Tab-separated table of C-alpha atoms in Angstrom:
chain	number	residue	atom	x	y	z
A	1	UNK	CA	248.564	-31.568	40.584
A	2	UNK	CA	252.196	-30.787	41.081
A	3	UNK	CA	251.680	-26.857	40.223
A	4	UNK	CA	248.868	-27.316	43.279
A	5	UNK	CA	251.059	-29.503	45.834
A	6	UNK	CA	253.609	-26.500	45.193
A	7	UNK	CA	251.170	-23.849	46.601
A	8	UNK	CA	250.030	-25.759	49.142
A	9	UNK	CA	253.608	-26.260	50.671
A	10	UNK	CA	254.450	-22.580	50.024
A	11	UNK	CA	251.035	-20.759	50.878
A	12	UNK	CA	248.764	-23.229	53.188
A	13	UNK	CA	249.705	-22.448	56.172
A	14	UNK	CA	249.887	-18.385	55.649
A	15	UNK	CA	246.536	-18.585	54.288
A	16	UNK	CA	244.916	-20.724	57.808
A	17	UNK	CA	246.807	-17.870	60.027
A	18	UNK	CA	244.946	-15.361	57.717
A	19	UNK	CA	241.784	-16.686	58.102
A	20	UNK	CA	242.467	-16.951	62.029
A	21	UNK	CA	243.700	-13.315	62.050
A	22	UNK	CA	240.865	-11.815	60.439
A	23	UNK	CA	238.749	-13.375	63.047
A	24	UNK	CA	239.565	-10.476	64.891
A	25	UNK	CA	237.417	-8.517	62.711
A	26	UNK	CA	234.207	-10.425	63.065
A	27	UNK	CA	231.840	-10.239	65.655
A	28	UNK	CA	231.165	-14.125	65.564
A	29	UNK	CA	233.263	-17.235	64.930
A	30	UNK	CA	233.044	-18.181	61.549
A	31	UNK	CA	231.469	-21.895	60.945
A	32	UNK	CA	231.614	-23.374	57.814
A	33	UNK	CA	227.759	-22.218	56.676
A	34	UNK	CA	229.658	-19.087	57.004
A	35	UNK	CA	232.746	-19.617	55.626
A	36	UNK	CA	230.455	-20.889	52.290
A	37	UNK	CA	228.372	-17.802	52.327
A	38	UNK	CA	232.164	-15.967	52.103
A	39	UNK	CA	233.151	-18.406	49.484
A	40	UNK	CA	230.101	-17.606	47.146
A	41	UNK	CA	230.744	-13.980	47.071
A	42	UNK	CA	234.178	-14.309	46.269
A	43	UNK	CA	232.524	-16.621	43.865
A	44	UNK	CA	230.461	-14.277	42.886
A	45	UNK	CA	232.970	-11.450	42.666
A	46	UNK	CA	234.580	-13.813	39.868
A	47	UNK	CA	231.909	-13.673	37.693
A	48	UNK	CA	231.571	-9.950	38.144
A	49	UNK	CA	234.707	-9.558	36.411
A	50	UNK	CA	233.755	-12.094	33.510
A	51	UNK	CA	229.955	-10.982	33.212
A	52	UNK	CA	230.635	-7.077	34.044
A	53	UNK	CA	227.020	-5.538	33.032
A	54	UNK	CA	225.070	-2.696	34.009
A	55	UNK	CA	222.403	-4.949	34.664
A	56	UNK	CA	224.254	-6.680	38.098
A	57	UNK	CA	226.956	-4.939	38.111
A	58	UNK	CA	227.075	-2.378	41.951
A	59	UNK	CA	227.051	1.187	41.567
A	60	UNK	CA	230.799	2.518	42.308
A	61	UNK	CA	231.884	-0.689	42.834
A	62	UNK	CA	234.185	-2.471	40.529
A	63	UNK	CA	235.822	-6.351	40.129
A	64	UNK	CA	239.012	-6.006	37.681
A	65	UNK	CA	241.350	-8.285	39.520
A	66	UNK	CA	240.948	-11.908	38.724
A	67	UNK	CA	244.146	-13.107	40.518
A	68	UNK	CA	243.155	-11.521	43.480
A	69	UNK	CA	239.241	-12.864	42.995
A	70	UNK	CA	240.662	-16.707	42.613
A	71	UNK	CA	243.163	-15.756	45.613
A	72	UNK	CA	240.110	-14.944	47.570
A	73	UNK	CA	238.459	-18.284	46.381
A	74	UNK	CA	241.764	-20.588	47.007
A	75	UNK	CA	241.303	-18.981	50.687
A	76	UNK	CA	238.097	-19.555	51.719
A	77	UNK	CA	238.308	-23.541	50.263
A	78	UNK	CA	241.220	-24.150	52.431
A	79	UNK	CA	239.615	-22.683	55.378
A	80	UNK	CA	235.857	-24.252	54.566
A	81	UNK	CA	238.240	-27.411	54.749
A	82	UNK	CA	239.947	-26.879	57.711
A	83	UNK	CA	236.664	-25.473	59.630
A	84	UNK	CA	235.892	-28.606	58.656
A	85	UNK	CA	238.939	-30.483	59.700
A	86	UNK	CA	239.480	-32.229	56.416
A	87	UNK	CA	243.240	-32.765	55.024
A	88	UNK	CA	243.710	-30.258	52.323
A	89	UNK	CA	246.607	-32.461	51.700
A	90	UNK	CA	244.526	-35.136	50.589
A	91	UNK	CA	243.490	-33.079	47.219
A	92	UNK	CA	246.410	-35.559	45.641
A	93	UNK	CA	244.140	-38.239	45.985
A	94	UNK	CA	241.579	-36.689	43.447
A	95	UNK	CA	242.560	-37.680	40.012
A	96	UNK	CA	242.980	-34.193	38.120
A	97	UNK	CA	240.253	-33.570	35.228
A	98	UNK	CA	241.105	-31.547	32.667
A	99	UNK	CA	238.119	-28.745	33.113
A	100	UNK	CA	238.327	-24.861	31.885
A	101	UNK	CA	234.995	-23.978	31.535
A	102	UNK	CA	233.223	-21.491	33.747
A	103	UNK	CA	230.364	-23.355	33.770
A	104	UNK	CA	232.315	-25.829	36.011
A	105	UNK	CA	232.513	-23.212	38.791
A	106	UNK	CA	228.801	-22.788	39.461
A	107	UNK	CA	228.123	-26.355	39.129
A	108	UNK	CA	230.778	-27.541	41.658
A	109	UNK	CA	229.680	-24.681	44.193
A	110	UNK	CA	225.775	-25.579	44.054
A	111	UNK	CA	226.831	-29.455	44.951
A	112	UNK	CA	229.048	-28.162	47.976
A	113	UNK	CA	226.590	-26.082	49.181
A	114	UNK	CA	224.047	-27.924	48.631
A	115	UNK	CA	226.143	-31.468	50.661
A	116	UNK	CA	226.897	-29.040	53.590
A	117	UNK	CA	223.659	-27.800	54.078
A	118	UNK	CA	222.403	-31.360	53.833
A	119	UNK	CA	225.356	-32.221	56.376
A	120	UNK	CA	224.030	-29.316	58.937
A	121	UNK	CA	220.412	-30.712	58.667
A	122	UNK	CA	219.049	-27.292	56.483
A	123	UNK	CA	218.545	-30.338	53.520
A	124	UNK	CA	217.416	-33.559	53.544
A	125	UNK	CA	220.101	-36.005	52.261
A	126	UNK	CA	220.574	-38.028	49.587
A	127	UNK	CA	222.713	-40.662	48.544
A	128	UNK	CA	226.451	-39.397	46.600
A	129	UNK	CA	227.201	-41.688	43.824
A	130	UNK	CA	230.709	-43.427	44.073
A	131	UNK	CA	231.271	-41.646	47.605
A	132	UNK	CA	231.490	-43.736	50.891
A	133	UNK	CA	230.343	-40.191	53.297
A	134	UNK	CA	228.952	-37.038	52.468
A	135	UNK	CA	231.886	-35.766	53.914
A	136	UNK	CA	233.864	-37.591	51.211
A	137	UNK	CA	231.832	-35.838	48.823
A	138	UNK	CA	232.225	-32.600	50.172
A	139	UNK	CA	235.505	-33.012	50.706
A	140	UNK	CA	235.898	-33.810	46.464
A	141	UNK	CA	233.575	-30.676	45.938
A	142	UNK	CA	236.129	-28.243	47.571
A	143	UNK	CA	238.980	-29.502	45.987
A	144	UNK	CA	237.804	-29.907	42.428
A	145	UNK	CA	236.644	-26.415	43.188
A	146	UNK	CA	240.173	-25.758	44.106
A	147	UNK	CA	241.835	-27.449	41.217
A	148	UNK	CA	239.066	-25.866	38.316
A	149	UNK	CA	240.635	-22.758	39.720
A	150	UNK	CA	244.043	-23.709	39.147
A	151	UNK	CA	243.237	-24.938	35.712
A	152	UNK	CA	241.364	-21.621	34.631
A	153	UNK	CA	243.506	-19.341	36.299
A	154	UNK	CA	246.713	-21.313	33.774
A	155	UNK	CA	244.414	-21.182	30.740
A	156	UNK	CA	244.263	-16.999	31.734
A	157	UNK	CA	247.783	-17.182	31.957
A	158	UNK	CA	247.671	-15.690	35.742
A	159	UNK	CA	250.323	-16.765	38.571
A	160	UNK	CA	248.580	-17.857	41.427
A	161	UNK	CA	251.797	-17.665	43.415
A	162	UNK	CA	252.268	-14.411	42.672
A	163	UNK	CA	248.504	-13.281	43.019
A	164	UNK	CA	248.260	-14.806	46.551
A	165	UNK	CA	251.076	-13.540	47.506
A	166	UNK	CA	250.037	-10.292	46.996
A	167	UNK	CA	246.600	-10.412	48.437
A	168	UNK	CA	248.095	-11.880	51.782
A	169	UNK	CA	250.646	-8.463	51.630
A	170	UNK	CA	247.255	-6.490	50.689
A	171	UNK	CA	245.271	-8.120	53.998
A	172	UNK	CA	247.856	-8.662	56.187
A	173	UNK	CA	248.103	-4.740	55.814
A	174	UNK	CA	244.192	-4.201	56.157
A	175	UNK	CA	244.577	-5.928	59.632
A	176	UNK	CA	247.608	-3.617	60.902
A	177	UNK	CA	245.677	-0.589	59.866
A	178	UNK	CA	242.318	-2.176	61.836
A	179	UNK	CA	244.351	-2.677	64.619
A	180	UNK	CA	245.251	0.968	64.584
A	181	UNK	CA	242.405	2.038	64.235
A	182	UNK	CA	241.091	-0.205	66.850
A	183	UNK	CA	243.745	1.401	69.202
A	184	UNK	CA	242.676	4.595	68.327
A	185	UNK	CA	239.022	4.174	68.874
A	186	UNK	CA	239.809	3.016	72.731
A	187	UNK	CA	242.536	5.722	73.960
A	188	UNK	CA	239.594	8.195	72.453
């Protein structure tokens, strides 16, 4: 949990002004139904790179990149959080399990998504085991999310520090050259 509480200090707040900034690119305000539809591709993208096979794989479009896939992930959980006004912070409260498996991933998702579309009404609910609210559950969902991540991304031997650190360089400068182009488009 320290290696988390760490990037949280360093990288929380850069990643919430990210996920504001790209707003600008959107034609609607993201909500968190959205922000989980964004979190299972990056999700998805993920398992491209493990699973890479002609038969799912896109035509001219490849996934080799795992830091910046589990970058991609770390950022949409803290904004699903946020758009949900939970405490990121709070993730210390969640004892850490040892878990390295991919299975883990597609497990944890299908509960979240499943607990948030129950929360918006699109499920009907049921009760959560050992959880007070089913935002209490939720809330659990998106950070063991967060920390499987974590542990995966260690047993791969990737930085996470490093790897977000470079995708907020690589989008930060997708959203200059949008707003150039943006410029562009309305002097023409």
């Amino acid at each position: 949990m320290k290696e988390i509480m760490l990037f949280l200090n360093h990288y929380y707040d850069a990643a919430l002004k990210l996920s504001y900034d790209f707003g600008k690119t959107r034609d609607h305000d993201w909500s968190p139904m959205v922000i989980l539809n964004e979190l299972a591709i990056q999700i998805g993208h993920v398992y491209n790179i493990i699973y890479s096979s002609d038969a799912v794989n896109e035509p001219n479009r490849q996934f080799t990149n795992m830091g910046d896939e589990f970058s991609d992930v770390l950022l949409q959980l803290i904004a699903l959080s946020a758009s949900m006004n939970f405490n990121f912070f709070d993730i210390q409260t969640i004892a850490s399990l040892e878990e390295t498996s991919w299975y883990a991933y597609p497990v944890l998702f299908g509960q979240l998504n499943e607990a948030i579309m129950e929360k918006y009404g699109l499920r009907f609910s049921k009760p959560r085991a050992g959880f007070a609210t089913l935002d209490d559950f939720i809330k659990n969902r998106i950070f063991r999310l967060f920390d499987v991540t974590f542990q995966i991304a260690s047993k791969l031997e990737l930085d996470l520090d490093k790897e977000f650190e470079l995708m907020l360089i690589d989008a930060n400068n997708f959203l200059k050259k949008f707003d150039y182009g943006r410029r562009k488009i309305k002097k023409d």
